PDB file of C-alpha atoms in Angstrom:
ATOM      1  CA  UNK A 189     145.045 268.954 223.364  1.00  0.00           C
ATOM      2  CA  UNK A 190     145.259 265.767 225.424  1.00  0.00           C
ATOM      3  CA  UNK A 191     142.175 264.742 227.406  1.00  0.00           C
ATOM      4  CA  UNK A 192     142.699 263.109 230.790  1.00  0.00           C
ATOM      5  CA  UNK A 193     140.209 260.769 232.425  1.00  0.00           C
ATOM      6  CA  UNK A 194     139.867 260.993 236.164  1.00  0.00           C
ATOM      7  CA  UNK A 195     140.072 257.946 238.429  1.00  0.00           C
ATOM      8  CA  UNK A 196     136.311 257.908 239.089  1.00  0.00           C
ATOM      9  CA  UNK A 197     135.463 258.200 235.379  1.00  0.00           C
ATOM     10  CA  UNK A 198     137.958 255.425 234.577  1.00  0.00           C
ATOM     11  CA  UNK A 199     136.344 253.086 237.102  1.00  0.00           C
ATOM     12  CA  UNK A 200     132.917 253.950 235.708  1.00  0.00           C
ATOM     13  CA  UNK A 201     134.063 253.025 232.212  1.00  0.00           C
ATOM     14  CA  UNK A 202     135.448 249.747 233.446  1.00  0.00           C
ATOM     15  CA  UNK A 203     132.183 248.949 235.208  1.00  0.00           C
ATOM     16  CA  UNK A 204     130.260 249.647 232.022  1.00  0.00           C
ATOM     17  CA  UNK A 205     132.608 247.456 230.012  1.00  0.00           C
ATOM     18  CA  UNK A 206     132.029 244.552 232.395  1.00  0.00           C
ATOM     19  CA  UNK A 207     128.348 244.693 231.527  1.00  0.00           C
ATOM     20  CA  UNK A 208     128.885 244.541 227.780  1.00  0.00           C
ATOM     21  CA  UNK A 209     127.305 241.345 226.366  1.00  0.00           C
ATOM     22  CA  UNK A 210     130.447 239.831 224.855  1.00  0.00           C
ATOM     23  CA  UNK A 211     129.991 236.072 224.548  1.00  0.00           C
ATOM     24  CA  UNK A 212     132.782 233.514 224.372  1.00  0.00           C
ATOM     25  CA  UNK A 213     134.501 233.929 221.014  1.00  0.00           C
ATOM     26  CA  UNK A 214     132.564 237.097 220.169  1.00  0.00           C
ATOM     27  CA  UNK A 215     134.386 240.298 219.289  1.00  0.00           C
ATOM     28  CA  UNK A 216     133.203 243.884 219.713  1.00  0.00           C
ATOM     29  CA  UNK A 217     132.064 245.490 216.487  1.00  0.00           C
ATOM     30  CA  UNK A 218     130.661 242.418 214.780  1.00  0.00           C
ATOM     31  CA  UNK A 219     127.417 240.489 214.917  1.00  0.00           C
ATOM     32  CA  UNK A 220     127.201 237.324 216.930  1.00  0.00           C
ATOM     33  CA  UNK A 221     127.268 234.061 215.006  1.00  0.00           C
ATOM     34  CA  UNK A 222     124.732 231.415 216.004  1.00  0.00           C
ATOM     35  CA  UNK A 223     125.406 227.937 214.715  1.00  0.00           C
ATOM     36  CA  UNK A 224     122.436 225.609 214.191  1.00  0.00           C
ATOM     37  CA  UNK A 225     122.936 221.864 213.933  1.00  0.00           C
ATOM     38  CA  UNK A 226     120.439 219.070 213.258  1.00  0.00           C
ATOM     39  CA  UNK A 227     120.763 215.400 212.397  1.00  0.00           C
ATOM     40  CA  UNK A 228     117.679 215.799 210.211  1.00  0.00           C
ATOM     41  CA  UNK A 229     116.795 218.151 207.387  1.00  0.00           C
ATOM     42  CA  UNK A 230     115.694 221.771 207.409  1.00  0.00           C
ATOM     43  CA  UNK A 231     113.350 222.647 210.269  1.00  0.00           C
ATOM     44  CA  UNK A 232     109.773 221.666 209.425  1.00  0.00           C
ATOM     45  CA  UNK A 233     107.210 223.004 209.680  1.00  0.00           C
ATOM     46  CA  UNK A 234     108.626 226.503 209.018  1.00  0.00           C
ATOM     47  CA  UNK A 235     106.629 227.879 211.968  1.00  0.00           C
ATOM     48  CA  UNK A 236     109.054 226.234 214.399  1.00  0.00           C
ATOM     49  CA  UNK A 237     111.992 228.152 212.937  1.00  0.00           C
ATOM     50  CA  UNK A 238     109.849 231.302 212.957  1.00  0.00           C
ATOM     51  CA  UNK A 239     109.082 230.785 216.656  1.00  0.00           C
ATOM     52  CA  UNK A 240     112.824 230.637 217.369  1.00  0.00           C
ATOM     53  CA  UNK A 241     113.781 233.645 215.218  1.00  0.00           C
ATOM     54  CA  UNK A 242     110.818 235.743 216.413  1.00  0.00           C
ATOM     55  CA  UNK A 243     111.676 234.928 220.026  1.00  0.00           C
ATOM     56  CA  UNK A 244     115.207 236.190 219.532  1.00  0.00           C
ATOM     57  CA  UNK A 245     113.895 239.333 217.825  1.00  0.00           C
ATOM     58  CA  UNK A 246     111.669 240.098 220.795  1.00  0.00           C
ATOM     59  CA  UNK A 247     114.796 240.082 222.962  1.00  0.00           C
ATOM     60  CA  UNK A 248     116.655 242.413 220.615  1.00  0.00           C
ATOM     61  CA  UNK A 249     118.565 239.872 218.514  1.00  0.00           C
ATOM     62  CA  UNK A 250     117.924 240.655 214.846  1.00  0.00           C
ATOM     63  CA  UNK A 251     118.933 238.288 212.060  1.00  0.00           C
ATOM     64  CA  UNK A 252     121.071 240.209 209.576  1.00  0.00           C
ATOM     65  CA  UNK A 253     121.621 242.884 212.227  1.00  0.00           C
ATOM     66  CA  UNK A 254     123.422 241.872 215.400  1.00  0.00           C
ATOM     67  CA  UNK A 255     123.197 238.106 214.754  1.00  0.00           C
ATOM     68  CA  UNK A 256     123.774 235.830 211.797  1.00  0.00           C
ATOM     69  CA  UNK A 257     122.962 232.130 211.501  1.00  0.00           C
ATOM     70  CA  UNK A 258     125.168 229.350 210.212  1.00  0.00           C
ATOM     71  CA  UNK A 259     122.854 226.355 209.720  1.00  0.00           C
ATOM     72  CA  UNK A 260     123.984 222.801 209.127  1.00  0.00           C
ATOM     73  CA  UNK A 261     121.733 219.777 208.452  1.00  0.00           C
ATOM     74  CA  UNK A 262     122.961 216.175 208.255  1.00  0.00           C
ATOM     75  CA  UNK A 263     119.882 215.125 206.237  1.00  0.00           C
ATOM     76  CA  UNK A 264     119.656 211.976 208.416  1.00  0.00           C
ATOM     77  CA  UNK A 265     123.159 210.875 207.374  1.00  0.00           C
ATOM     78  CA  UNK A 266     124.643 210.475 210.821  1.00  0.00           C
ATOM     79  CA  UNK A 267     128.169 210.064 209.480  1.00  0.00           C
ATOM     80  CA  UNK A 268     128.030 213.742 208.426  1.00  0.00           C
ATOM     81  CA  UNK A 269     127.331 215.082 211.899  1.00  0.00           C
ATOM     82  CA  UNK A 270     130.958 215.189 213.170  1.00  0.00           C
ATOM     83  CA  UNK A 271     132.192 217.188 210.176  1.00  0.00           C
ATOM     84  CA  UNK A 272     129.225 219.582 210.278  1.00  0.00           C
ATOM     85  CA  UNK A 273     129.870 220.192 213.983  1.00  0.00           C
ATOM     86  CA  UNK A 274     133.548 220.807 213.252  1.00  0.00           C
ATOM     87  CA  UNK A 275     132.586 223.276 210.512  1.00  0.00           C
ATOM     88  CA  UNK A 276     130.669 225.357 213.052  1.00  0.00           C
ATOM     89  CA  UNK A 277     133.641 225.241 215.413  1.00  0.00           C
ATOM     90  CA  UNK A 278     135.973 226.440 212.654  1.00  0.00           C
ATOM     91  CA  UNK A 279     133.567 229.312 211.954  1.00  0.00           C
ATOM     92  CA  UNK A 280     134.097 230.314 215.599  1.00  0.00           C
ATOM     93  CA  UNK A 281     130.368 230.676 216.248  1.00  0.00           C
ATOM     94  CA  UNK A 282     129.406 232.143 219.610  1.00  0.00           C
ATOM     95  CA  UNK A 283     126.842 229.455 220.440  1.00  0.00           C
ATOM     96  CA  UNK A 284     125.675 226.235 218.781  1.00  0.00           C
ATOM     97  CA  UNK A 285     121.927 225.554 218.913  1.00  0.00           C
ATOM     98  CA  UNK A 286     120.981 221.932 218.336  1.00  0.00           C
ATOM     99  CA  UNK A 287     117.905 219.830 217.603  1.00  0.00           C
ATOM    100  CA  UNK A 288     117.422 216.333 219.006  1.00  0.00           C
ATOM    101  CA  UNK A 289     119.992 214.272 220.913  1.00  0.00           C
ATOM    102  CA  UNK A 290     122.525 213.170 218.304  1.00  0.00           C
ATOM    103  CA  UNK A 291     123.357 216.710 217.130  1.00  0.00           C
ATOM    104  CA  UNK A 292     124.368 218.053 220.572  1.00  0.00           C
ATOM    105  CA  UNK A 293     126.400 214.898 221.186  1.00  0.00           C
ATOM    106  CA  UNK A 294     128.338 215.581 217.966  1.00  0.00           C
ATOM    107  CA  UNK A 295     128.756 219.242 218.905  1.00  0.00           C
ATOM    108  CA  UNK A 296     130.013 218.350 222.373  1.00  0.00           C
ATOM    109  CA  UNK A 297     132.616 216.043 220.876  1.00  0.00           C
ATOM    110  CA  UNK A 298     133.735 218.870 218.563  1.00  0.00           C
ATOM    111  CA  UNK A 299     134.164 221.549 221.257  1.00  0.00           C
ATOM    112  CA  UNK A 300     134.390 221.942 225.012  1.00  0.00           C
ATOM    113  CA  UNK A 301     134.485 225.738 224.923  1.00  0.00           C
ATOM    114  CA  UNK A 302     131.699 226.955 222.621  1.00  0.00           C
ATOM    115  CA  UNK A 303     128.336 226.979 224.457  1.00  0.00           C
ATOM    116  CA  UNK A 304     125.778 224.477 223.161  1.00  0.00           C
ATOM    117  CA  UNK A 305     122.020 224.959 223.595  1.00  0.00           C
ATOM    118  CA  UNK A 306     119.688 222.006 223.073  1.00  0.00           C
ATOM    119  CA  UNK A 307     116.156 222.710 221.887  1.00  0.00           C
ATOM    120  CA  UNK A 308     114.749 219.241 222.545  1.00  0.00           C
ATOM    121  CA  UNK A 309     117.416 216.768 223.645  1.00  0.00           C
ATOM    122  CA  UNK A 310     115.856 213.465 224.579  1.00  0.00           C
ATOM    123  CA  UNK A 311     117.786 212.398 227.661  1.00  0.00           C
ATOM    124  CA  UNK A 312     120.550 214.930 228.469  1.00  0.00           C
ATOM    125  CA  UNK A 313     121.815 213.071 231.540  1.00  0.00           C
ATOM    126  CA  UNK A 314     121.556 209.493 230.282  1.00  0.00           C
ATOM    127  CA  UNK A 315     123.176 210.362 226.952  1.00  0.00           C
ATOM    128  CA  UNK A 316     126.077 212.087 228.683  1.00  0.00           C
ATOM    129  CA  UNK A 317     125.346 215.609 227.492  1.00  0.00           C
ATOM    130  CA  UNK A 318     125.216 217.021 231.037  1.00  0.00           C
ATOM    131  CA  UNK A 319     126.244 215.875 234.498  1.00  0.00           C
ATOM    132  CA  UNK A 320     122.797 216.658 235.910  1.00  0.00           C
ATOM    133  CA  UNK A 321     119.776 218.750 234.993  1.00  0.00           C
ATOM    134  CA  UNK A 322     120.311 221.188 237.871  1.00  0.00           C
ATOM    135  CA  UNK A 323     124.077 221.468 237.350  1.00  0.00           C
ATOM    136  CA  UNK A 324     125.008 220.765 233.714  1.00  0.00           C
ATOM    137  CA  UNK A 325     128.681 221.264 234.534  1.00  0.00           C
ATOM    138  CA  UNK A 326     130.066 221.667 231.013  1.00  0.00           C
ATOM    139  CA  UNK A 327     129.310 223.648 227.869  1.00  0.00           C
ATOM    140  CA  UNK A 328     125.845 222.148 227.217  1.00  0.00           C
ATOM    141  CA  UNK A 329     122.455 223.271 228.519  1.00  0.00           C
ATOM    142  CA  UNK A 330     118.956 223.933 227.182  1.00  0.00           C
ATOM    143  CA  UNK A 331     115.632 222.138 226.910  1.00  0.00           C
ATOM    144  CA  UNK A 332     114.982 218.434 227.416  1.00  0.00           C
ATOM    145  CA  UNK A 333     112.268 216.491 225.604  1.00  0.00           C
ATOM    146  CA  UNK A 334     112.264 213.814 228.292  1.00  0.00           C
ATOM    147  CA  UNK A 335     109.090 213.182 230.287  1.00  0.00           C
ATOM    148  CA  UNK A 336     108.162 210.116 232.347  1.00  0.00           C
ATOM    149  CA  UNK A 337     105.938 207.328 231.026  1.00  0.00           C
ATOM    150  CA  UNK A 338     105.158 208.763 227.613  1.00  0.00           C
ATOM    151  CA  UNK A 339     105.102 205.254 226.160  1.00  0.00           C
ATOM    152  CA  UNK A 340     102.471 204.033 228.612  1.00  0.00           C
ATOM    153  CA  UNK A 341     100.230 207.061 228.174  1.00  0.00           C
ATOM    154  CA  UNK A 342     100.271 206.690 224.399  1.00  0.00           C
ATOM    155  CA  UNK A 343      99.248 203.034 224.557  1.00  0.00           C
ATOM    156  CA  UNK A 344      96.422 203.903 226.932  1.00  0.00           C
ATOM    157  CA  UNK A 345      95.181 206.607 224.554  1.00  0.00           C
ATOM    158  CA  UNK A 346      95.157 204.171 221.614  1.00  0.00           C
ATOM    159  CA  UNK A 347      93.259 201.640 223.713  1.00  0.00           C
ATOM    160  CA  UNK A 348      90.551 204.236 224.364  1.00  0.00           C
ATOM    161  CA  UNK A 349      89.999 204.357 220.593  1.00  0.00           C
ATOM    162  CA  UNK A 350      90.511 200.605 220.089  1.00  0.00           C
ATOM    163  CA  UNK A 351      89.274 198.797 223.220  1.00  0.00           C
ATOM    164  CA  UNK A 352      90.284 195.406 221.785  1.00  0.00           C
ATOM    165  CA  UNK A 353      93.857 196.548 221.160  1.00  0.00           C
ATOM    166  CA  UNK A 354      96.152 193.499 221.239  1.00  0.00           C
ATOM    167  CA  UNK A 355      99.021 193.960 218.741  1.00  0.00           C
ATOM    168  CA  UNK A 356     100.986 197.201 218.357  1.00  0.00           C
ATOM    169  CA  UNK A 357     104.091 198.003 216.315  1.00  0.00           C
ATOM    170  CA  UNK A 358     106.487 200.740 217.375  1.00  0.00           C
ATOM    171  CA  UNK A 359     108.800 202.599 214.985  1.00  0.00           C
ATOM    172  CA  UNK A 360     111.865 204.002 216.725  1.00  0.00           C
ATOM    173  CA  UNK A 361     115.340 205.190 215.778  1.00  0.00           C
ATOM    174  CA  UNK A 362     117.685 202.586 217.251  1.00  0.00           C
ATOM    175  CA  UNK A 363     120.635 204.997 216.818  1.00  0.00           C
ATOM    176  CA  UNK A 364     119.088 207.564 219.171  1.00  0.00           C
ATOM    177  CA  UNK A 365     119.493 207.071 222.972  1.00  0.00           C
ATOM    178  CA  UNK A 366     116.252 208.956 223.631  1.00  0.00           C
ATOM    179  CA  UNK A 367     114.252 206.727 221.281  1.00  0.00           C
ATOM    180  CA  UNK A 368     115.677 203.677 223.032  1.00  0.00           C
ATOM    181  CA  UNK A 369     114.427 204.952 226.393  1.00  0.00           C
ATOM    182  CA  UNK A 370     110.920 205.599 225.048  1.00  0.00           C
ATOM    183  CA  UNK A 371     110.927 202.161 223.412  1.00  0.00           C
ATOM    184  CA  UNK A 372     111.849 200.508 226.729  1.00  0.00           C
ATOM    185  CA  UNK A 373     109.094 202.453 228.525  1.00  0.00           C
ATOM    186  CA  UNK A 374     106.564 201.432 225.878  1.00  0.00           C
ATOM    187  CA  UNK A 375     107.660 197.811 226.116  1.00  0.00           C
ATOM    188  CA  UNK A 376     107.171 197.762 229.892  1.00  0.00           C
ATOM    189  CA  UNK A 377     103.778 199.429 229.570  1.00  0.00           C
ATOM    190  CA  UNK A 378     102.717 196.935 226.890  1.00  0.00           C
ATOM    191  CA  UNK A 379     103.445 194.047 229.253  1.00  0.00           C
ATOM    192  CA  UNK A 380     101.257 195.576 231.967  1.00  0.00           C
ATOM    193  CA  UNK A 381      98.463 196.204 229.479  1.00  0.00           C
ATOM    194  CA  UNK A 382      98.850 192.683 228.003  1.00  0.00           C
ATOM    195  CA  UNK A 383      99.591 194.113 224.569  1.00  0.00           C
ATOM    196  CA  UNK A 384     102.050 192.404 222.224  1.00  0.00           C
ATOM    197  CA  UNK A 385     104.587 194.964 221.033  1.00  0.00           C
ATOM    198  CA  UNK A 386     106.491 194.539 217.756  1.00  0.00           C
ATOM    199  CA  UNK A 387     109.750 196.487 217.457  1.00  0.00           C
ATOM    200  CA  UNK A 388     110.374 198.208 214.111  1.00  0.00           C
ATOM    201  CA  UNK A 389     113.881 199.665 214.255  1.00  0.00           C
ATOM    202  CA  UNK A 390     114.980 202.350 211.796  1.00  0.00           C
ATOM    203  CA  UNK A 391     118.410 203.954 211.529  1.00  0.00           C
ATOM    204  CA  UNK A 392     118.256 205.668 208.137  1.00  0.00           C
ATOM    205  CA  UNK A 393     115.649 206.842 205.593  1.00  0.00           C
ATOM    206  CA  UNK A 394     116.057 203.593 203.633  1.00  0.00           C
ATOM    207  CA  UNK A 395     114.721 201.564 206.580  1.00  0.00           C
ATOM    208  CA  UNK A 396     111.182 202.966 206.552  1.00  0.00           C
ATOM    209  CA  UNK A 397     109.661 200.994 203.690  1.00  0.00           C
ATOM    210  CA  UNK A 398     110.772 197.700 205.205  1.00  0.00           C
ATOM    211  CA  UNK A 399     109.614 198.650 208.696  1.00  0.00           C
ATOM    212  CA  UNK A 400     106.168 199.695 207.486  1.00  0.00           C
ATOM    213  CA  UNK A 401     105.805 196.520 205.427  1.00  0.00           C
ATOM    214  CA  UNK A 402     106.520 194.451 208.541  1.00  0.00           C
ATOM    215  CA  UNK A 403     103.760 196.302 210.402  1.00  0.00           C
ATOM    216  CA  UNK A 404     101.292 195.095 207.783  1.00  0.00           C
ATOM    217  CA  UNK A 405     102.705 191.560 207.741  1.00  0.00           C
ATOM    218  CA  UNK A 406     102.318 191.343 211.518  1.00  0.00           C
ATOM    219  CA  UNK A 407      98.695 192.498 211.186  1.00  0.00           C
ATOM    220  CA  UNK A 408      99.082 194.961 214.028  1.00  0.00           C
ATOM    221  CA  UNK A 409      96.093 196.888 215.311  1.00  0.00           C
ATOM    222  CA  UNK A 410      97.963 200.165 215.666  1.00  0.00           C
ATOM    223  CA  UNK A 411     101.295 201.894 215.245  1.00  0.00           C
ATOM    224  CA  UNK A 412     103.327 204.007 217.684  1.00  0.00           C
ATOM    225  CA  UNK A 413     105.955 206.366 216.222  1.00  0.00           C
ATOM    226  CA  UNK A 414     108.655 207.662 218.583  1.00  0.00           C
ATOM    227  CA  UNK A 415     109.613 211.271 217.897  1.00  0.00           C
ATOM    228  CA  UNK A 416     113.143 212.145 216.760  1.00  0.00           C
ATOM    229  CA  UNK A 417     114.640 213.992 213.748  1.00  0.00           C
ATOM    230  CA  UNK A 418     114.621 210.843 211.588  1.00  0.00           C
ATOM    231  CA  UNK A 419     110.967 209.913 212.140  1.00  0.00           C
ATOM    232  CA  UNK A 420     109.986 213.596 212.103  1.00  0.00           C
ATOM    233  CA  UNK A 421     111.422 214.006 208.612  1.00  0.00           C
ATOM    234  CA  UNK A 422     109.208 211.096 207.477  1.00  0.00           C
ATOM    235  CA  UNK A 423     105.967 212.182 209.117  1.00  0.00           C
ATOM    236  CA  UNK A 424     104.076 212.620 205.830  1.00  0.00           C
ATOM    237  CA  UNK A 425     105.235 209.244 204.514  1.00  0.00           C
ATOM    238  CA  UNK A 426     104.150 207.430 207.676  1.00  0.00           C
ATOM    239  CA  UNK A 427     100.819 209.272 207.909  1.00  0.00           C
ATOM    240  CA  UNK A 428      99.977 208.482 204.282  1.00  0.00           C
ATOM    241  CA  UNK A 429     100.937 204.831 204.770  1.00  0.00           C
ATOM    242  CA  UNK A 430      98.628 204.524 207.774  1.00  0.00           C
ATOM    243  CA  UNK A 431      95.784 206.175 205.900  1.00  0.00           C
ATOM    244  CA  UNK A 432      96.118 203.910 202.863  1.00  0.00           C
ATOM    245  CA  UNK A 433      96.320 200.809 205.063  1.00  0.00           C
ATOM    246  CA  UNK A 434      93.580 201.933 207.473  1.00  0.00           C
ATOM    247  CA  UNK A 435      95.992 201.694 210.389  1.00  0.00           C
ATOM    248  CA  UNK A 436      95.480 203.675 213.585  1.00  0.00           C
ATOM    249  CA  UNK A 437      98.612 205.397 214.863  1.00  0.00           C
ATOM    250  CA  UNK A 438      99.803 207.695 217.627  1.00  0.00           C
ATOM    251  CA  UNK A 439     102.826 209.954 217.378  1.00  0.00           C
ATOM    252  CA  UNK A 440     104.931 212.067 219.706  1.00  0.00           C
ATOM    253  CA  UNK A 441     104.645 215.532 218.157  1.00  0.00           C
ATOM    254  CA  UNK A 442     101.598 217.512 217.052  1.00  0.00           C
ATOM    255  CA  UNK A 443     103.147 218.109 213.631  1.00  0.00           C
ATOM    256  CA  UNK A 444     102.285 214.486 212.784  1.00  0.00           C
ATOM    257  CA  UNK A 445      98.590 215.266 213.265  1.00  0.00           C
ATOM    258  CA  UNK A 446      98.970 218.320 211.034  1.00  0.00           C
ATOM    259  CA  UNK A 447     100.387 215.978 208.374  1.00  0.00           C
ATOM    260  CA  UNK A 448      97.399 213.622 208.640  1.00  0.00           C
ATOM    261  CA  UNK A 449      98.334 211.423 211.586  1.00  0.00           C
ATOM    262  CA  UNK A 450      95.445 210.188 213.743  1.00  0.00           C
ATOM    263  CA  UNK A 451      96.630 211.196 217.219  1.00  0.00           C
ATOM    264  CA  UNK A 452      99.629 212.772 218.908  1.00  0.00           C
ATOM    265  CA  UNK A 453     100.623 213.068 222.535  1.00  0.00           C
ATOM    266  CA  UNK A 454     103.846 214.579 223.785  1.00  0.00           C
ATOM    267  CA  UNK A 455     105.741 217.719 224.649  1.00  0.00           C
ATOM    268  CA  UNK A 456     104.917 220.845 222.675  1.00  0.00           C
ATOM    269  CA  UNK A 457     107.726 221.312 220.166  1.00  0.00           C
ATOM    270  CA  UNK A 458     106.699 224.933 219.684  1.00  0.00           C
ATOM    271  CA  UNK A 459     107.017 225.586 223.406  1.00  0.00           C
ATOM    272  CA  UNK A 460     110.477 223.974 223.491  1.00  0.00           C
ATOM    273  CA  UNK A 461     111.671 226.130 220.575  1.00  0.00           C
ATOM    274  CA  UNK A 462     110.259 229.211 222.301  1.00  0.00           C
ATOM    275  CA  UNK A 463     111.854 228.494 225.675  1.00  0.00           C
ATOM    276  CA  UNK A 464     115.250 227.647 224.177  1.00  0.00           C
ATOM    277  CA  UNK A 465     115.545 231.268 223.066  1.00  0.00           C
ATOM    278  CA  UNK A 466     116.060 232.305 226.683  1.00  0.00           C
ATOM    279  CA  UNK A 467     119.213 230.183 226.922  1.00  0.00           C
ATOM    280  CA  UNK A 468     120.693 231.737 223.774  1.00  0.00           C
ATOM    281  CA  UNK A 469     119.895 235.224 225.037  1.00  0.00           C
ATOM    282  CA  UNK A 470     121.561 234.643 228.421  1.00  0.00           C
ATOM    283  CA  UNK A 471     124.651 233.051 226.884  1.00  0.00           C
ATOM    284  CA  UNK A 472     125.126 235.886 224.389  1.00  0.00           C
ATOM    285  CA  UNK A 473     124.939 238.235 227.374  1.00  0.00           C
ATOM    286  CA  UNK A 474     127.732 236.381 229.125  1.00  0.00           C
ATOM    287  CA  UNK A 475     126.099 233.567 231.117  1.00  0.00           C
ATOM    288  CA  UNK A 476     127.911 230.246 231.373  1.00  0.00           C
ATOM    289  CA  UNK A 477     125.989 227.154 230.195  1.00  0.00           C
ATOM    290  CA  UNK A 478     127.374 225.189 233.145  1.00  0.00           C
ATOM    291  CA  UNK A 479     125.383 227.468 235.446  1.00  0.00           C
ATOM    292  CA  UNK A 480     122.084 227.346 233.520  1.00  0.00           C
ATOM    293  CA  UNK A 481     119.961 224.355 234.643  1.00  0.00           C
ATOM    294  CA  UNK A 482     118.467 222.188 231.916  1.00  0.00           C
ATOM    295  CA  UNK A 483     114.703 222.639 231.777  1.00  0.00           C
ATOM    296  CA  UNK A 484     112.144 219.931 231.142  1.00  0.00           C
ATOM    297  CA  UNK A 485     108.909 220.184 229.139  1.00  0.00           C
ATOM    298  CA  UNK A 486     105.918 221.577 230.983  1.00  0.00           C
ATOM    299  CA  UNK A 487     103.439 221.845 228.127  1.00  0.00           C
ATOM    300  CA  UNK A 488     102.043 218.637 226.619  1.00  0.00           C
ATOM    301  CA  UNK A 489      99.563 218.355 223.780  1.00  0.00           C
ATOM    302  CA  UNK A 490      96.944 215.793 222.876  1.00  0.00           C
ATOM    303  CA  UNK A 491      95.923 216.463 219.280  1.00  0.00           C
ATOM    304  CA  UNK A 492      93.336 214.393 217.421  1.00  0.00           C
ATOM    305  CA  UNK A 493      92.778 214.526 213.677  1.00  0.00           C
ATOM    306  CA  UNK A 494      89.048 213.840 213.372  1.00  0.00           C
ATOM    307  CA  UNK A 495      89.218 213.925 209.592  1.00  0.00           C
ATOM    308  CA  UNK A 496      91.718 211.054 209.646  1.00  0.00           C
ATOM    309  CA  UNK A 497      89.584 209.162 212.164  1.00  0.00           C
ATOM    310  CA  UNK A 498      86.626 209.321 209.772  1.00  0.00           C
ATOM    311  CA  UNK A 499      88.833 208.130 206.889  1.00  0.00           C
ATOM    312  CA  UNK A 500      89.912 205.163 209.014  1.00  0.00           C
ATOM    313  CA  UNK A 501      86.322 204.455 210.059  1.00  0.00           C
ATOM    314  CA  UNK A 502      87.088 205.085 213.734  1.00  0.00           C
ATOM    315  CA  UNK A 503      84.773 206.610 216.303  1.00  0.00           C
ATOM    316  CA  UNK A 504      86.680 208.751 218.783  1.00  0.00           C
ATOM    317  CA  UNK A 505      85.049 208.604 222.252  1.00  0.00           C
ATOM    318  CA  UNK A 506      83.513 211.954 223.254  1.00  0.00           C
ATOM    319  CA  UNK A 507      85.404 211.807 226.560  1.00  0.00           C
ATOM    320  CA  UNK A 508      88.696 211.643 224.658  1.00  0.00           C
ATOM    321  CA  UNK A 509      87.719 214.484 222.344  1.00  0.00           C
ATOM    322  CA  UNK A 510      86.847 216.586 225.375  1.00  0.00           C
ATOM    323  CA  UNK A 511      90.364 216.075 226.784  1.00  0.00           C
ATOM    324  CA  UNK A 512      92.114 216.973 223.532  1.00  0.00           C
ATOM    325  CA  UNK A 513      94.035 220.235 223.362  1.00  0.00           C
ATOM    326  CA  UNK A 514      93.117 220.490 219.711  1.00  0.00           C
ATOM    327  CA  UNK A 515      90.802 218.631 217.341  1.00  0.00           C
ATOM    328  CA  UNK A 516      91.554 218.903 213.629  1.00  0.00           C
ATOM    329  CA  UNK A 517      88.368 218.635 211.564  1.00  0.00           C
TER     330      UNK A 517
END
């Protein structure tokens, strides 16, 4: 017996189908594929990845259920990024989630159709990822790490600990557009504060030993480390170097303080990972990245490792401790 569907029922079915969350490249009856691309190594600390996965789960996206991950890490070998991005494109993933600035740039060069979500891109507009924050215009959107005058604020915080601060070295990834911006900001702030700033450029893991040796040769009073996947993957090495050489340092992400760094000030990486989930959710439900404004950080953290301060023989002013979001003892 043949069943006939009336006109009203047919229209109702069509209306329901329009609401189905089929993302670009996704097919009914299979789980969505989420590509993950980083210029660095596997996400550390693991809690950041957990924040991302747990956030998706809260919105109904279950790893191994209706989503699967294809993760690619360049291990700080930037020449690998283009091929890793192309691998994700060949896998026909439904969205590519990226860390840092260099990874989304590689992904954007590999595809103009697959949506790309940035977790913490340094300067989305200046690097060419999006046309503007309010109107991205292409296939890239997500969270920006950019915030005004981070370099100046970090120097001021170090000066509160070291009032006679005169010579500072700054480690930054010269291959990263975001790091270059923060370096320029720090340089301008150093001039206003009459602090001599020594540039320590790194572009690969092999550059760190030489850069740190120069910091000692220059007899700097303190070290500033600009956050990016390359420096992040060397946080323990840098923190241990500063401890063994009794060198005060300030970093951009709280994870450096967890690893033994003296002080950190910058956007909350955990908050950026958490908020990026919303972009993935909307895109998998059919939203276009070009219509999702890029969001900037709103949560900043000042974290002080008091244990490290004691090891370095430094007294942290009570007024600074009172302003800290967290004190590690």
